[in-house]
Every structure is written in structure tokens, then in C-alpha cells.
């Protein structure tokens, strides 16, 4: 390692970064920046990811990010506790907002449409991966409180 | 995509920032269901700056929303968007964690694979050093000249009868399509259906005789066929080979194939793959072109499982069969050229690669690429040996330059500039190589001038990667067919479960590797835990792991798995050690082959060492000759013995006390020291288990739980191969 790490935080960032560094040259594809941030426990919006990309992308070759730029920028963000994960209550609140009729669950159609069209929409692929976990096989609906609990296990 | 209010909007997510590669590269692959993957190019929702801004722009004005389910105030709409974004970002976080697990697993597998390849390459370097320092060791390699190998092809000595079931299938010369159908039917059954050894001998012998007539570089032409198919590494995955043949048809003059090496090792059906390929070659000459890969090598086979596979399947005749297989290997062409425009070799090339030179050498000298070539008294041409290495072992790198490949231990890393010069010098359009596993079975690099093709799906574990083959049309424009075999097994699982399976396989392999260093790990951990509490800091744990195993893995991310149940502040290293002692890991270790096993099993290598040390070719080593070699042996075999001990060893080798060591005594000495080392190991294990029980600490629940998960996930259920049971997709050329 030619970079010196002052603290544990920097080592963590570097480790996460290096998982996506395929050639050992401390460069990652910009498309991986979001994943690296999330790996570090952040929960950024797509817009926030894009902001990090534009702040850290190398000028000479577009499409890659070097660790030397990434490290200080992201260290700063983490120390300022930006993009932190939400408390479960907040997420439940968000679901409740989408549940206009207060049914306690969301239908596949309405939720699917929402996710694919609102906010920062999902791709078909992301949608396909979400369904098996989110849908209750018996009712065909999304009991969001349960879904929330399931996914929270990994946070 | 037109939304219901009539305005045009960009479809959700994805656009690529880079326009260079026309297919996904390894860093952004996804493992979602192939058939529903309508966007082969997108990645995990990495919207471009423009597209996400575009969406936000479209989202701002309520006019552009799809019709709401009930009338909403603008405030309500705003809240909805924010709630949606909230959920989306949180969901993406969750997905990223899965993605991370996948990447980690991939890194583990690749690191382990290359680390052990390095070991093999050590042998090559060792010989290089020996020869360098013993200039009089000109004619090295086996004493047996080429002529006895020819005799091997002719001999019809009686084979021993094998115990157990042998199928009644007969194979005759000339091999025809009917035989191929029979062979496929026999080989694809889950029970290791064995041909009678005489037919195995027949196929191997005939193939070797025929391959002898081929030039070093096969010249392939699409003049008649108008197309050609290229396959990469198969590594004993018969199911993948059958998928390819099923989807793409058997070879014929209108359907020629090039197979780019690495037919055996790692997979369980290497012998079947090899025999089938050779039979296809014999049945459809001029339609099947076989290239040698770095695993078409007895030294590699001893380490990576193929030798063992042959031994298991033909316990009474394996030695003869392995010798015949060597004959096939040494006569395999080194590469192919299509229409004088596209080069196909297994690894790659270096700045020094000279195709004219390659065309002119006597390739049969290289029985194993890792041992010095047979020279029959001629001086050894190290530059030529290096050339062979470069085409078999090299990998492309993204940065310019051409440097020794320290990851593999042999060959080079060649940059885009090397590629450009090479293609220009030899007037080629592009090249195809294999040698590296890719998540999508293929990859473009060096401005689309280098294609990697890898045909073994599920290579590391079920669901680890897709395989692919290339179809080139008459203009040699490539089109890829991507597939996963045994797809029904993977389909039953969710994405997360699939990641879990690959993860278990990765952890298992990693734990087995860590076992090699178990004692050292314990010693090092204890250094940072003077009070013997069992806890050390995360940093120290990562440091020790990297230092001892010498593997550059993301230890911080692996900590949760390798020290299960510990919190985020410190690591209970007892758990790490306990994991290594669980049954599932011990069994996996017993199943594998260690480096020393391989070395010993590879007597020919020891013979070669002997011949080199025996400078005057007297057939015996004097103490004097041995002393000269000791310094080198010391440098390359981690010295736990001093020079005087080594000399003493030599004296001890002299069993008949005549002051000299002949070949048998030399081999015997290795066997004895190998036995001695195994006894040491067993004693260590016994000592360890008694210490554990005296401390009275059974492994913790979390360790046991993890071991059970690994055991369950890596249980392989053998089934008959059904080549129709696959998921595939065609990727059209975008060049």
C-alpha cells in the first residue's frame, strides 16, 4: 500500500474501494461508486452518488475514480455523518405515506408503478430482484412492515 | 418510454458513461435471471448525471406524473416523491450489500486460484535458477529421448482389468459420429460410467498420432464453412461442453470449432471432456482445432485434480494412461490462426512473442511446460522456453507496458500498447484468448482487440459465473452465446440464496487455505493478546491474516464471516481458529491436494532435479555435486534446514554407502521425508485437539452455525447431465 492511513475509517474506505479495484491500480469504475458508498454503511440517493462521482472523477480519463481523490472526499462525508442510514421508524413512515388508503399493505401494481416511475426509479432488473423478498406469496401484496423487518436484518 | 401524460421520459436508470466496451465488463455484472434481463448493458441503477437530472426535471412538475390513484395536492405529491426516494435509496443499500458479497466471493476465488498457480510457477522458476547456475547442466530434462515416447504410442502391453463397472461401449478406428453419440450418452450419466481402459488407450493413442501431424499453429479457414466457433476453458465441465454442442451442433466442415485449452483440472469430468474432444477431433478432422492450455500439463494436473481423477477412475491403469495423456499434451498445437487475421492462443503474448519463431520450434520437447524441455544433449534455449510461457500464461492489463506476471508467477501482463504492436507486426485484426474466468463468460479489452472467452459456467461454485462461446461469421465479427448449465438448480433459488451458495463455497476454499497456516495464525494472534483473552482489535486481526496467508483480500469485509458472532469493535480470534477445525473444513482439506503431495506425485520433476544436479551425467550424485546445488535448493525450498543438515541428508540418501546417491535413493529420500512430514502434521493435530478439550471450550454457537450453513450450501447433488437444462442468451455484436 503506497497510501498512508491515518485511522481506521480510512482503512475501511480503502478496503471497500479495493473490492472493486480489479487491476490493483487503485482505480474503480464510476458505476461502482454507489456500491462502495453503500458498502460503507451510507444510504445515498442517486443524486448524492452522482455528486460524489463528479467530485472525485479523474479529469484525464472519464469513467474512473482514483483512490487518492475518493478517500479524502468520502472520509469527510462520513465524518460529517452524511447519507446515514435511517431509523426503521422513518422508513415505516415513508411506506405509510405511500399507503394512501391506509390498508397496512401495498398492492404489487401500485407499489411497482411507484417504484418504477417516481423518485429515482428502479430499473426492471432491480424490480425483479425486489419482488421475491417483498411480496407475501399468499396474499400477493406487500406487507411493508414485514418486508421492512426482513430487510433490516442486514443493516 | 412514453408516460401516460404524454411526455417523453428516459426509462429508469442506466445509460453508460463509457462508450468503449460494447459488452459489460466484469466489474458491473449482475446475476439476475437471464431471460428477464432485457438490458444487458445496465448496471445497478448507476444513472448518469444527465439521466437522473432529467428525471428530477420531469418529476418536478405535477403535469408529468402518471395519473395518481386519487386526487393529490401538490404537497402530497411532493411527500410521495420523497417517500419513494427514501425507500429506493434504502433498498439500493440493501442490494449493494448483496453485490458486495458477490464481489468478495469473486476476489476470494481468484486470489486463491492465482496463489496456488504461483506455487506451480515456482517450480519453473526453480528450474530456471538451477539451470542458470549450473551451466554444465546443458542437456536437462528426462534422460529418455523422444524415441521411447514414440514406442509408448505403439506398445500394446496388456492392460490390467479394472474392478467395478465398465460399460460395454466399444470404440473403433475410424471414430465416427455414431461413436460420438455413444460416448456422450455414456459420459453424461452421473455414475462415473467408465469405458474399458483399452478404448481410453485407443482414443489417446490415435489422437496423439494424429496431432503429431499438426503444425504448431493450426491454420483455420472459413472459406468453406463461412463461420467458426471458438470455445474457451472447460476445466472438466462436461455439462458445459454438452450445452455448447447441443446449442451449436456437432462439428462438421460447415461447423468448425476451435477449443482454446484448459480442458481438464478442477471439474470432475476432465477425463470425459478430454476423451470427447479428442474423439471429436478424430471423427471430424479439419473441423476441430485443439489448442494447448497451461493446464494441459502433468505438473498442473498433479496439483489441480486431474491426475487424481484419472487415478480414481482407473486405479489399476492410471500410470499408463497419464503417460499417454502426456503424449497428447506435447503434441497439442500451441494456437490457431483464422483466415490469417485472428490469433487464438490460451494466455496472450509479450513484447518478445514472435510467431515465426513459434511456428518453427519443436513443440514436442515441452512435455510439461513447467519443466525444462527435452533437449537430447543440445543446449537449452531459455528464450524459446520463455516464448511458450508467454503465450500460455500471460494476462492482459489495462495500463500500458509489458511486465512479468507476478500474480501467476509466470508469463507477463501485457498492455494495450503491446497488443497494438503485436497485431500490427503480424498483420492481425484482433486476438482471442482464455485463461481467466469472467463473470459473463467473456470480456473485451484493449479497445476490443483482445477477447477473453471462458466456457466453464459455475466454475467456482453453482451460480458463480456464466460461460460463453463465440461464433465468428465470415467477416470474423464475433457474436457471443452466454449460458449457465444446470440452470434448474439455480432457478429454484432467490438471488440472495444464490449469493449465499457461492459465498459458502468461497469461505470453504479460503478456510482450507488458511488451514495451511493454522499454527502460524495462532502464534501471531497470540502475540497481540498477551492475556490470552481471545480478543484482538480489528486492525490487528486484518494485519495478521494478510501477513500470514499473503492473500490480498478485503479482510475487513470478511471479518464478519471468518470470526462469526463478534461485535464491531474487536475480534474473537478463537472463533476464526475454531472455524478451521470444524468437520466441514477438515473434510474439504482431506479432499484436496497439497503442494507437497503434488511435488511428490510428480516424480518426473524430482527426476529432472536429480538430472540437473548430476552435472557430469554419471547417473549418480556425488556429495560435491550436491553441495553445489544446496544453495539453490535452500533459496527455493523454505529453509528449515541448514547447509550441513542438507549435506547430512545427502549422506543419508546414500543407502548403499558407496559415497554416491543414485536416482532411486534420491526419490526414496523425498518419499521418506514426505512421510515424516505427514506424521508431524498428524501429531500436531492430535496435540491441538487435546489442548482444546483441556481448556474445555467447545466451538461457539455462531461458529457451528456457520459451519452448518457452509456444509449445507456446498452439498453437491450429482445428476445426469441434461444439456437442455441451461439458460442462455445471445449477445449481438455492437462493434
mmCIF file of C-alpha atoms in Angstrom, chain A residues 8 11-12 15-16 18-23 25 29-32 34-35 37-48 50 53-54 57 62-64 84 86-87 90-91 93-95 97-98 100-101 107 110-111 113-130 132-133 147-148 150-152 154-155, chain B residues 1 9 12-14 16-18 21 25-28 30-32 36-39 41-49 52-53 55-56 59 65-66 69-70 72 76 79-81 83-101 103-104 107 396-399 494-496 538-539 542 554-557:
data_model
loop_
_atom_site.group_PDB
_atom_site.id
_atom_site.type_symbol
_atom_site.label_atom_id
_atom_site.label_comp_id
_atom_site.label_asym_id
_atom_site.label_seq_id
_atom_site.Cartn_x
_atom_site.Cartn_y
_atom_site.Cartn_z
ATOM 1 C CA UNK A 8 -9.486 3.035 10.918
ATOM 2 C CA UNK A 11 -8.692 1.825 6.104
ATOM 3 C CA UNK A 12 -12.358 0.881 5.909
ATOM 4 C CA UNK A 15 -10.861 -1.803 1.764
ATOM 5 C CA UNK A 16 -14.344 -1.230 0.394
ATOM 6 C CA UNK A 18 -10.384 -2.076 -3.324
ATOM 7 C CA UNK A 19 -13.041 -4.737 -3.625
ATOM 8 C CA UNK A 20 -13.935 -3.088 -6.927
ATOM 9 C CA UNK A 21 -10.383 -2.367 -7.973
ATOM 10 C CA UNK A 22 -9.911 -5.183 -10.437
ATOM 11 C CA UNK A 23 -6.435 -4.458 -11.653
ATOM 12 C CA UNK A 25 -4.220 0.145 -9.799
ATOM 13 C CA UNK A 29 -15.299 2.363 -12.497
ATOM 14 C CA UNK A 30 -17.623 5.283 -11.682
ATOM 15 C CA UNK A 31 -20.534 2.911 -11.876
ATOM 16 C CA UNK A 32 -19.254 1.249 -8.733
ATOM 17 C CA UNK A 34 -22.651 3.973 -5.395
ATOM 18 C CA UNK A 35 -21.977 0.428 -4.314
ATOM 19 C CA UNK A 37 -20.618 4.149 -0.576
ATOM 20 C CA UNK A 38 -23.384 1.779 0.395
ATOM 21 C CA UNK A 39 -20.867 -0.779 1.458
ATOM 22 C CA UNK A 40 -19.553 1.737 3.936
ATOM 23 C CA UNK A 41 -22.974 1.916 5.513
ATOM 24 C CA UNK A 42 -24.163 5.046 3.747
ATOM 25 C CA UNK A 43 -27.602 5.311 2.254
ATOM 26 C CA UNK A 44 -27.209 7.851 -0.527
ATOM 27 C CA UNK A 45 -29.793 8.865 -3.076
ATOM 28 C CA UNK A 46 -28.798 8.555 -6.704
ATOM 29 C CA UNK A 47 -28.304 12.285 -6.793
ATOM 30 C CA UNK A 48 -25.923 12.123 -3.853
ATOM 31 C CA UNK A 50 -23.694 11.494 -8.703
ATOM 32 C CA UNK A 53 -18.818 10.973 -8.711
ATOM 33 C CA UNK A 54 -18.450 14.470 -10.085
ATOM 34 C CA UNK A 57 -13.843 11.511 -11.024
ATOM 35 C CA UNK A 62 -13.607 9.920 -17.616
ATOM 36 C CA UNK A 63 -15.342 6.963 -16.141
ATOM 37 C CA UNK A 64 -12.856 6.124 -13.405
ATOM 38 C CA UNK A 84 -26.523 7.952 7.154
ATOM 39 C CA UNK A 86 -32.384 5.905 8.572
ATOM 40 C CA UNK A 87 -34.024 4.654 11.705
ATOM 41 C CA UNK A 90 -38.575 6.754 9.278
ATOM 42 C CA UNK A 91 -38.781 4.070 6.663
ATOM 43 C CA UNK A 93 -43.290 6.422 7.838
ATOM 44 C CA UNK A 94 -42.278 6.559 4.189
ATOM 45 C CA UNK A 95 -44.219 3.402 3.433
ATOM 46 C CA UNK A 97 -47.175 7.849 3.086
ATOM 47 C CA UNK A 98 -47.343 5.669 0.008
ATOM 48 C CA UNK A 100 -52.775 6.302 0.668
ATOM 49 C CA UNK A 101 -55.710 4.232 1.707
ATOM 50 C CA UNK A 107 -50.501 -3.817 -3.829
ATOM 51 C CA UNK A 110 -49.369 0.363 -7.152
ATOM 52 C CA UNK A 111 -46.049 -0.232 -5.460
ATOM 53 C CA UNK A 113 -45.641 1.618 -10.545
ATOM 54 C CA UNK A 114 -44.439 3.892 -7.816
ATOM 55 C CA UNK A 115 -41.004 2.377 -7.697
ATOM 56 C CA UNK A 116 -40.600 2.326 -11.454
ATOM 57 C CA UNK A 117 -41.906 5.817 -12.081
ATOM 58 C CA UNK A 118 -41.476 8.013 -9.044
ATOM 59 C CA UNK A 119 -38.460 9.443 -7.306
ATOM 60 C CA UNK A 120 -35.308 7.798 -8.632
ATOM 61 C CA UNK A 121 -36.952 4.925 -10.451
ATOM 62 C CA UNK A 122 -35.866 1.342 -10.324
ATOM 63 C CA UNK A 123 -34.744 -0.500 -13.401
ATOM 64 C CA UNK A 124 -36.655 -3.604 -14.393
ATOM 65 C CA UNK A 125 -33.782 -5.633 -13.032
ATOM 66 C CA UNK A 126 -33.919 -4.021 -9.618
ATOM 67 C CA UNK A 127 -37.661 -4.508 -9.570
ATOM 68 C CA UNK A 128 -37.311 -8.187 -10.417
ATOM 69 C CA UNK A 129 -34.897 -8.714 -7.596
ATOM 70 C CA UNK A 130 -37.085 -6.940 -5.107
ATOM 71 C CA UNK A 132 -39.334 -12.328 -4.307
ATOM 72 C CA UNK A 133 -38.455 -10.765 -0.978
ATOM 73 C CA UNK A 147 -40.750 -6.548 4.448
ATOM 74 C CA UNK A 148 -39.059 -3.843 6.388
ATOM 75 C CA UNK A 150 -36.790 -8.750 6.802
ATOM 76 C CA UNK A 151 -34.506 -6.336 5.095
ATOM 77 C CA UNK A 152 -33.472 -4.609 8.286
ATOM 78 C CA UNK A 154 -28.898 -6.911 7.069
ATOM 79 C CA UNK A 155 -28.385 -3.340 8.074
ATOM 80 C CA UNK B 1 -40.790 5.447 -22.953
ATOM 81 C CA UNK B 9 -39.090 10.459 -20.456
ATOM 82 C CA UNK B 12 -35.446 4.424 -15.425
ATOM 83 C CA UNK B 13 -31.809 4.112 -14.556
ATOM 84 C CA UNK B 14 -28.828 3.092 -16.669
ATOM 85 C CA UNK B 16 -23.396 4.079 -19.690
ATOM 86 C CA UNK B 17 -20.843 6.726 -19.079
ATOM 87 C CA UNK B 18 -18.262 4.957 -21.117
ATOM 88 C CA UNK B 21 -16.637 -1.623 -24.376
ATOM 89 C CA UNK B 25 -17.129 -5.729 -18.278
ATOM 90 C CA UNK B 26 -16.561 -7.864 -15.266
ATOM 91 C CA UNK B 27 -16.923 -5.079 -12.792
ATOM 92 C CA UNK B 28 -20.566 -4.477 -13.408
ATOM 93 C CA UNK B 30 -25.302 -8.915 -12.293
ATOM 94 C CA UNK B 31 -26.621 -12.345 -11.581
ATOM 95 C CA UNK B 32 -30.298 -11.758 -12.210
ATOM 96 C CA UNK B 36 -35.782 -11.445 -17.963
ATOM 97 C CA UNK B 37 -32.636 -9.426 -18.441
ATOM 98 C CA UNK B 38 -33.832 -7.070 -21.096
ATOM 99 C CA UNK B 39 -30.972 -4.676 -20.503
ATOM 100 C CA UNK B 41 -25.795 -3.235 -20.585
ATOM 101 C CA UNK B 42 -27.200 -1.727 -17.424
ATOM 102 C CA UNK B 43 -25.738 -1.997 -14.017
ATOM 103 C CA UNK B 44 -27.073 -1.471 -10.601
ATOM 104 C CA UNK B 45 -29.002 1.725 -11.243
ATOM 105 C CA UNK B 46 -25.973 3.885 -11.799
ATOM 106 C CA UNK B 47 -27.828 6.645 -13.548
ATOM 107 C CA UNK B 48 -25.745 9.095 -15.405
ATOM 108 C CA UNK B 49 -25.708 12.606 -14.188
ATOM 109 C CA UNK B 52 -31.037 11.459 -13.125
ATOM 110 C CA UNK B 53 -31.270 15.200 -13.559
ATOM 111 C CA UNK B 55 -35.820 12.514 -14.223
ATOM 112 C CA UNK B 56 -35.832 15.053 -11.446
ATOM 113 C CA UNK B 59 -40.684 14.819 -11.778
ATOM 114 C CA UNK B 65 -46.776 12.396 -13.237
ATOM 115 C CA UNK B 66 -48.703 9.386 -14.220
ATOM 116 C CA UNK B 69 -54.786 6.995 -7.848
ATOM 117 C CA UNK B 70 -56.739 9.688 -6.142
ATOM 118 C CA UNK B 72 -53.475 14.662 -4.564
ATOM 119 C CA UNK B 76 -48.999 15.305 -1.076
ATOM 120 C CA UNK B 79 -44.327 13.864 0.017
ATOM 121 C CA UNK B 80 -44.911 10.864 -2.178
ATOM 122 C CA UNK B 81 -41.823 11.523 -4.224
ATOM 123 C CA UNK B 83 -41.082 8.808 0.386
ATOM 124 C CA UNK B 84 -40.377 6.954 -2.829
ATOM 125 C CA UNK B 85 -36.803 8.215 -2.964
ATOM 126 C CA UNK B 86 -36.386 7.291 0.651
ATOM 127 C CA UNK B 87 -37.452 3.719 0.054
ATOM 128 C CA UNK B 88 -35.478 3.443 -3.147
ATOM 129 C CA UNK B 89 -32.232 4.579 -1.626
ATOM 130 C CA UNK B 90 -32.640 2.293 1.303
ATOM 131 C CA UNK B 91 -33.454 -0.658 -0.931
ATOM 132 C CA UNK B 92 -30.397 0.073 -3.055
ATOM 133 C CA UNK B 93 -28.312 -0.020 0.084
ATOM 134 C CA UNK B 94 -29.572 -3.483 0.752
ATOM 135 C CA UNK B 95 -28.825 -4.579 -2.786
ATOM 136 C CA UNK B 96 -25.343 -3.140 -2.574
ATOM 137 C CA UNK B 97 -24.592 -5.378 0.348
ATOM 138 C CA UNK B 98 -25.530 -8.369 -1.766
ATOM 139 C CA UNK B 99 -23.387 -7.053 -4.563
ATOM 140 C CA UNK B 100 -20.529 -6.708 -2.116
ATOM 141 C CA UNK B 101 -20.836 -10.294 -1.015
ATOM 142 C CA UNK B 103 -17.556 -9.296 -5.285
ATOM 143 C CA UNK B 104 -15.858 -10.540 -2.156
ATOM 144 C CA UNK B 107 -11.999 -11.945 -5.125
ATOM 145 C CA UNK B 396 -3.910 -8.553 -20.436
ATOM 146 C CA UNK B 397 -3.705 -5.471 -18.242
ATOM 147 C CA UNK B 398 -5.436 -2.174 -18.747
ATOM 148 C CA UNK B 399 -2.349 0.012 -18.385
ATOM 149 C CA UNK B 494 -33.592 -16.459 -4.865
ATOM 150 C CA UNK B 495 -30.814 -14.074 -5.708
ATOM 151 C CA UNK B 496 -29.779 -13.961 -2.096
ATOM 152 C CA UNK B 538 -9.930 -5.499 14.086
ATOM 153 C CA UNK B 539 -6.843 -3.868 12.624
ATOM 154 C CA UNK B 542 -6.672 -7.994 9.432
ATOM 155 C CA UNK B 554 -10.633 -7.369 1.801
ATOM 156 C CA UNK B 555 -10.151 -8.797 5.280
ATOM 157 C CA UNK B 556 -12.161 -6.087 6.936
ATOM 158 C CA UNK B 557 -15.205 -7.121 4.949
#
